[in-house]
């Protein structure tokens, strides 16, 4: 147990080093932050360091369709709670998951793309990975050319995210940056921990570059890094290991 806690915190440290490096090079960097359980250690680690995020612009990766920004289950609320507040980031480009007509939702998605472009694009996009290989809420089968849009959630994603919702209330759809939007980031940092991610990580770094595993697009990106714990890395071949940073159990 203690080994797994310490390896998790070393993953957080290694990921925080990568974020700090971007911040050092560009104090006004535009950084995309994911939600989920995986990056919580990274956010705690960043908050504990003496880093100045005051000139940073944070960008949301995705949002449930159905949770307005003031809903504590929304990703906007998560980002305020774990990222914007603790890191002292004043400028954020968030996605509003309030239900509305298709036209209004499409306008919101276009506005997200435009807002990202207006700040000069994303310097660093941090991402987690779904157990089915999704990035953001881009489920298997999503074209690599996709842009920010409304996207249905796969049944397994709904299960994985159900814990915060009443059984009949789990969102069926999302607003998510598209795969082409994510791939435009100058640097992408994937963070993954635990056995449940091992197959997805193996497909992402050892499998074919194919929409059946959205995260496989990282193989084509000029500056994609991955910080993994040994459990998440356990399905990788030697080639896949060469493409990733694996934080070992014993430092
Ligand atoms: C969600 C989010 C993803 C996140 C993934 C993994 O579906 N849309 O952005 O990376 O789940 O989450 P976790 O880190 O909790 O496993």
PDB file of N, CA and C in Angstrom, residues 183-241:
ATOM      1  N   UNK A 183      -4.708  17.841 -30.361  1.00  0.00           N
ATOM      2  CA  UNK A 183      -3.428  17.598 -31.051  1.00  0.00           C
ATOM      3  C   UNK A 183      -2.711  18.887 -31.428  1.00  0.00           C
ATOM      4  N   UNK A 184      -3.461  20.007 -31.453  1.00  0.00           N
ATOM      5  CA  UNK A 184      -2.839  21.302 -31.785  1.00  0.00           C
ATOM      6  C   UNK A 184      -1.970  21.833 -30.653  1.00  0.00           C
ATOM      7  N   UNK A 185      -2.165  21.338 -29.446  1.00  0.00           N
ATOM      8  CA  UNK A 185      -1.348  21.816 -28.320  1.00  0.00           C
ATOM      9  C   UNK A 185       0.126  21.564 -28.624  1.00  0.00           C
ATOM     10  N   UNK A 186       0.962  22.534 -28.247  1.00  0.00           N
ATOM     11  CA  UNK A 186       2.382  22.389 -28.595  1.00  0.00           C
ATOM     12  C   UNK A 186       3.024  21.220 -27.842  1.00  0.00           C
ATOM     13  N   UNK A 187       2.612  21.022 -26.606  1.00  0.00           N
ATOM     14  CA  UNK A 187       3.082  19.871 -25.829  1.00  0.00           C
ATOM     15  C   UNK A 187       1.865  19.186 -25.215  1.00  0.00           C
ATOM     16  N   UNK A 188       1.870  17.872 -25.210  1.00  0.00           N
ATOM     17  CA  UNK A 188       0.802  17.116 -24.541  1.00  0.00           C
ATOM     18  C   UNK A 188       1.453  16.226 -23.482  1.00  0.00           C
ATOM     19  N   UNK A 189       0.889  16.250 -22.300  1.00  0.00           N
ATOM     20  CA  UNK A 189       1.395  15.438 -21.195  1.00  0.00           C
ATOM     21  C   UNK A 189       0.286  14.510 -20.735  1.00  0.00           C
ATOM     22  N   UNK A 190       0.460  13.218 -20.965  1.00  0.00           N
ATOM     23  CA  UNK A 190      -0.525  12.247 -20.504  1.00  0.00           C
ATOM     24  C   UNK A 190      -0.087  11.700 -19.141  1.00  0.00           C
ATOM     25  N   UNK A 191      -1.005  11.652 -18.210  1.00  0.00           N
ATOM     26  CA  UNK A 191      -0.718  11.084 -16.896  1.00  0.00           C
ATOM     27  C   UNK A 191      -1.680   9.919 -16.688  1.00  0.00           C
ATOM     28  N   UNK A 192      -1.129   8.751 -16.366  1.00  0.00           N
ATOM     29  CA  UNK A 192      -1.989   7.587 -16.151  1.00  0.00           C
ATOM     30  C   UNK A 192      -1.422   6.717 -15.043  1.00  0.00           C
ATOM     31  N   UNK A 193      -2.300   6.242 -14.193  1.00  0.00           N
ATOM     32  CA  UNK A 193      -1.887   5.376 -13.080  1.00  0.00           C
ATOM     33  C   UNK A 193      -2.880   4.216 -12.945  1.00  0.00           C
ATOM     34  N   UNK A 194      -2.362   3.099 -12.487  1.00  0.00           N
ATOM     35  CA  UNK A 194      -3.229   1.974 -12.114  1.00  0.00           C
ATOM     36  C   UNK A 194      -3.467   0.972 -13.229  1.00  0.00           C
ATOM     37  N   UNK A 195      -3.738  -0.284 -12.786  1.00  0.00           N
ATOM     38  CA  UNK A 195      -3.984  -1.407 -13.707  1.00  0.00           C
ATOM     39  C   UNK A 195      -5.103  -1.140 -14.697  1.00  0.00           C
ATOM     40  N   UNK A 196      -6.118  -0.414 -14.247  1.00  0.00           N
ATOM     41  CA  UNK A 196      -7.296  -0.227 -15.102  1.00  0.00           C
ATOM     42  C   UNK A 196      -6.951   0.520 -16.384  1.00  0.00           C
ATOM     43  N   UNK A 197      -5.806   1.202 -16.383  1.00  0.00           N
ATOM     44  CA  UNK A 197      -5.420   1.968 -17.570  1.00  0.00           C
ATOM     45  C   UNK A 197      -4.394   1.213 -18.433  1.00  0.00           C
ATOM     46  N   UNK A 198      -3.953   0.036 -17.989  1.00  0.00           N
ATOM     47  CA  UNK A 198      -2.847  -0.644 -18.676  1.00  0.00           C
ATOM     48  C   UNK A 198      -3.178  -0.976 -20.139  1.00  0.00           C
ATOM     49  N   UNK A 199      -4.383  -1.500 -20.396  1.00  0.00           N
ATOM     50  CA  UNK A 199      -4.728  -1.860 -21.780  1.00  0.00           C
ATOM     51  C   UNK A 199      -4.811  -0.617 -22.656  1.00  0.00           C
ATOM     52  N   UNK A 200      -5.404   0.442 -22.113  1.00  0.00           N
ATOM     53  CA  UNK A 200      -5.547   1.680 -22.898  1.00  0.00           C
ATOM     54  C   UNK A 200      -4.177   2.285 -23.196  1.00  0.00           C
ATOM     55  N   UNK A 201      -3.283   2.257 -22.204  1.00  0.00           N
ATOM     56  CA  UNK A 201      -1.934   2.808 -22.396  1.00  0.00           C
ATOM     57  C   UNK A 201      -1.185   1.976 -23.437  1.00  0.00           C
ATOM     58  N   UNK A 202      -1.338   0.651 -23.369  1.00  0.00           N
ATOM     59  CA  UNK A 202      -0.666  -0.216 -24.348  1.00  0.00           C
ATOM     60  C   UNK A 202      -1.203   0.055 -25.754  1.00  0.00           C
ATOM     61  N   UNK A 203      -2.523   0.201 -25.871  1.00  0.00           N
ATOM     62  CA  UNK A 203      -3.102   0.491 -27.195  1.00  0.00           C
ATOM     63  C   UNK A 203      -2.627   1.854 -27.691  1.00  0.00           C
ATOM     64  N   UNK A 204      -2.495   2.811 -26.759  1.00  0.00           N
ATOM     65  CA  UNK A 204      -2.115   4.178 -27.157  1.00  0.00           C
ATOM     66  C   UNK A 204      -0.685   4.228 -27.690  1.00  0.00           C
ATOM     67  N   UNK A 205       0.237   3.503 -27.052  1.00  0.00           N
ATOM     68  CA  UNK A 205       1.652   3.658 -27.416  1.00  0.00           C
ATOM     69  C   UNK A 205       2.223   2.481 -28.205  1.00  0.00           C
ATOM     70  N   UNK A 206       1.533   1.350 -28.213  1.00  0.00           N
ATOM     71  CA  UNK A 206       2.040   0.184 -28.939  1.00  0.00           C
ATOM     72  C   UNK A 206       1.130  -0.232 -30.078  1.00  0.00           C
ATOM     73  N   UNK A 207      -0.109   0.218 -30.040  1.00  0.00           N
ATOM     74  CA  UNK A 207      -1.057  -0.207 -31.070  1.00  0.00           C
ATOM     75  C   UNK A 207      -0.950   0.659 -32.309  1.00  0.00           C
ATOM     76  N   UNK A 208      -1.788   0.361 -33.305  1.00  0.00           N
ATOM     77  CA  UNK A 208      -1.806   1.208 -34.495  1.00  0.00           C
ATOM     78  C   UNK A 208      -2.351   2.599 -34.158  1.00  0.00           C
ATOM     79  N   UNK A 209      -1.893   3.590 -34.911  1.00  0.00           N
ATOM     80  CA  UNK A 209      -2.454   4.939 -34.744  1.00  0.00           C
ATOM     81  C   UNK A 209      -3.800   4.916 -35.460  1.00  0.00           C
ATOM     82  N   UNK A 210      -4.854   4.830 -34.656  1.00  0.00           N
ATOM     83  CA  UNK A 210      -6.166   4.569 -35.238  1.00  0.00           C
ATOM     84  C   UNK A 210      -7.248   5.106 -34.304  1.00  0.00           C
ATOM     85  N   UNK A 211      -8.332   5.663 -34.874  1.00  0.00           N
ATOM     86  CA  UNK A 211      -9.410   6.203 -34.028  1.00  0.00           C
ATOM     87  C   UNK A 211     -10.018   5.184 -33.061  1.00  0.00           C
ATOM     88  N   UNK A 212      -9.787   3.886 -33.275  1.00  0.00           N
ATOM     89  CA  UNK A 212     -10.320   2.925 -32.307  1.00  0.00           C
ATOM     90  C   UNK A 212      -9.668   3.132 -30.934  1.00  0.00           C
ATOM     91  N   UNK A 213      -8.494   3.746 -30.904  1.00  0.00           N
ATOM     92  CA  UNK A 213      -7.890   4.193 -29.644  1.00  0.00           C
ATOM     93  C   UNK A 213      -7.531   5.669 -29.811  1.00  0.00           C
ATOM     94  N   UNK A 214      -8.421   6.572 -29.372  1.00  0.00           N
ATOM     95  CA  UNK A 214      -8.163   8.008 -29.582  1.00  0.00           C
ATOM     96  C   UNK A 214      -6.779   8.445 -29.097  1.00  0.00           C
ATOM     97  N   UNK A 215      -6.319   7.895 -27.973  1.00  0.00           N
ATOM     98  CA  UNK A 215      -5.029   8.326 -27.423  1.00  0.00           C
ATOM     99  C   UNK A 215      -3.847   7.908 -28.287  1.00  0.00           C
ATOM    100  N   UNK A 216      -4.081   7.020 -29.269  1.00  0.00           N
ATOM    101  CA  UNK A 216      -2.971   6.630 -30.148  1.00  0.00           C
ATOM    102  C   UNK A 216      -2.481   7.802 -30.990  1.00  0.00           C
ATOM    103  N   UNK A 217      -3.275   8.877 -31.066  1.00  0.00           N
ATOM    104  CA  UNK A 217      -2.808  10.046 -31.829  1.00  0.00           C
ATOM    105  C   UNK A 217      -1.542  10.638 -31.206  1.00  0.00           C
ATOM    106  N   UNK A 218      -1.297  10.328 -29.938  1.00  0.00           N
ATOM    107  CA  UNK A 218      -0.092  10.858 -29.272  1.00  0.00           C
ATOM    108  C   UNK A 218       1.182  10.366 -29.958  1.00  0.00           C
ATOM    109  N   UNK A 219       1.114   9.182 -30.574  1.00  0.00           N
ATOM    110  CA  UNK A 219       2.311   8.659 -31.272  1.00  0.00           C
ATOM    111  C   UNK A 219       2.736   9.563 -32.420  1.00  0.00           C
ATOM    112  N   UNK A 220       1.772  10.314 -32.954  1.00  0.00           N
ATOM    113  CA  UNK A 220       2.066  11.180 -34.104  1.00  0.00           C
ATOM    114  C   UNK A 220       2.407  12.597 -33.681  1.00  0.00           C
ATOM    115  N   UNK A 221       2.223  12.901 -32.416  1.00  0.00           N
ATOM    116  CA  UNK A 221       2.427  14.292 -31.983  1.00  0.00           C
ATOM    117  C   UNK A 221       3.915  14.564 -31.803  1.00  0.00           C
ATOM    118  N   UNK A 222       4.380  15.754 -32.231  1.00  0.00           N
ATOM    119  CA  UNK A 222       5.826  16.014 -32.136  1.00  0.00           C
ATOM    120  C   UNK A 222       6.352  16.165 -30.710  1.00  0.00           C
ATOM    121  N   UNK A 223       5.499  16.500 -29.751  1.00  0.00           N
ATOM    122  CA  UNK A 223       5.988  16.644 -28.377  1.00  0.00           C
ATOM    123  C   UNK A 223       4.949  16.121 -27.388  1.00  0.00           C
ATOM    124  N   UNK A 224       4.717  14.825 -27.433  1.00  0.00           N
ATOM    125  CA  UNK A 224       3.801  14.190 -26.482  1.00  0.00           C
ATOM    126  C   UNK A 224       4.626  13.402 -25.484  1.00  0.00           C
ATOM    127  N   UNK A 225       4.342  13.604 -24.205  1.00  0.00           N
ATOM    128  CA  UNK A 225       5.038  12.860 -23.158  1.00  0.00           C
ATOM    129  C   UNK A 225       4.006  12.102 -22.341  1.00  0.00           C
ATOM    130  N   UNK A 226       4.445  11.070 -21.678  1.00  0.00           N
ATOM    131  CA  UNK A 226       3.532  10.343 -20.798  1.00  0.00           C
ATOM    132  C   UNK A 226       4.257  10.025 -19.507  1.00  0.00           C
ATOM    133  N   UNK A 227       3.613  10.297 -18.402  1.00  0.00           N
ATOM    134  CA  UNK A 227       4.138   9.896 -17.103  1.00  0.00           C
ATOM    135  C   UNK A 227       3.213   8.808 -16.573  1.00  0.00           C
ATOM    136  N   UNK A 228       3.788   7.642 -16.310  1.00  0.00           N
ATOM    137  CA  UNK A 228       3.000   6.457 -15.940  1.00  0.00           C
ATOM    138  C   UNK A 228       3.548   5.830 -14.678  1.00  0.00           C
ATOM    139  N   UNK A 229       2.693   5.170 -13.940  1.00  0.00           N
ATOM    140  CA  UNK A 229       3.218   4.308 -12.879  1.00  0.00           C
ATOM    141  C   UNK A 229       3.394   2.897 -13.465  1.00  0.00           C
ATOM    142  N   UNK A 230       4.097   2.024 -12.772  1.00  0.00           N
ATOM    143  CA  UNK A 230       4.364   0.701 -13.347  1.00  0.00           C
ATOM    144  C   UNK A 230       3.088  -0.074 -13.684  1.00  0.00           C
ATOM    145  N   UNK A 231       2.035   0.119 -12.908  1.00  0.00           N
ATOM    146  CA  UNK A 231       0.788  -0.609 -13.193  1.00  0.00           C
ATOM    147  C   UNK A 231       0.194  -0.158 -14.526  1.00  0.00           C
ATOM    148  N   UNK A 232       0.149   1.133 -14.758  1.00  0.00           N
ATOM    149  CA  UNK A 232      -0.410   1.639 -16.020  1.00  0.00           C
ATOM    150  C   UNK A 232       0.486   1.268 -17.198  1.00  0.00           C
ATOM    151  N   UNK A 233       1.797   1.109 -16.921  1.00  0.00           N
ATOM    152  CA  UNK A 233       2.756   0.802 -17.990  1.00  0.00           C
ATOM    153  C   UNK A 233       2.901  -0.703 -18.225  1.00  0.00           C
ATOM    154  N   UNK A 234       2.174  -1.521 -17.446  1.00  0.00           N
ATOM    155  CA  UNK A 234       2.483  -2.953 -17.420  1.00  0.00           C
ATOM    156  C   UNK A 234       2.207  -3.674 -18.734  1.00  0.00           C
ATOM    157  N   UNK A 235       1.397  -3.106 -19.615  1.00  0.00           N
ATOM    158  CA  UNK A 235       1.123  -3.768 -20.892  1.00  0.00           C
ATOM    159  C   UNK A 235       2.012  -3.303 -22.025  1.00  0.00           C
ATOM    160  N   UNK A 236       2.945  -2.398 -21.745  1.00  0.00           N
ATOM    161  CA  UNK A 236       3.760  -1.825 -22.824  1.00  0.00           C
ATOM    162  C   UNK A 236       4.896  -2.748 -23.235  1.00  0.00           C
ATOM    163  N   UNK A 237       5.185  -2.783 -24.529  1.00  0.00           N
ATOM    164  CA  UNK A 237       6.369  -3.478 -25.033  1.00  0.00           C
ATOM    165  C   UNK A 237       7.577  -2.564 -24.815  1.00  0.00           C
ATOM    166  N   UNK A 238       8.712  -3.053 -25.201  1.00  0.00           N
ATOM    167  CA  UNK A 238       9.928  -2.244 -25.075  1.00  0.00           C
ATOM    168  C   UNK A 238       9.790  -0.941 -25.889  1.00  0.00           C
ATOM    169  N   UNK A 239       9.147  -1.050 -27.063  1.00  0.00           N
ATOM    170  CA  UNK A 239       8.967   0.152 -27.891  1.00  0.00           C
ATOM    171  C   UNK A 239       8.102   1.185 -27.148  1.00  0.00           C
ATOM    172  N   UNK A 240       6.980   0.712 -26.624  1.00  0.00           N
ATOM    173  CA  UNK A 240       6.087   1.619 -25.894  1.00  0.00           C
ATOM    174  C   UNK A 240       6.766   2.221 -24.687  1.00  0.00           C
ATOM    175  N   UNK A 241       7.607   1.423 -24.034  1.00  0.00           N
ATOM    176  CA  UNK A 241       8.337   1.927 -22.862  1.00  0.00           C
ATOM    177  C   UNK A 241       9.293   3.033 -23.270  1.00  0.00           C
TER     178      UNK A 241
END
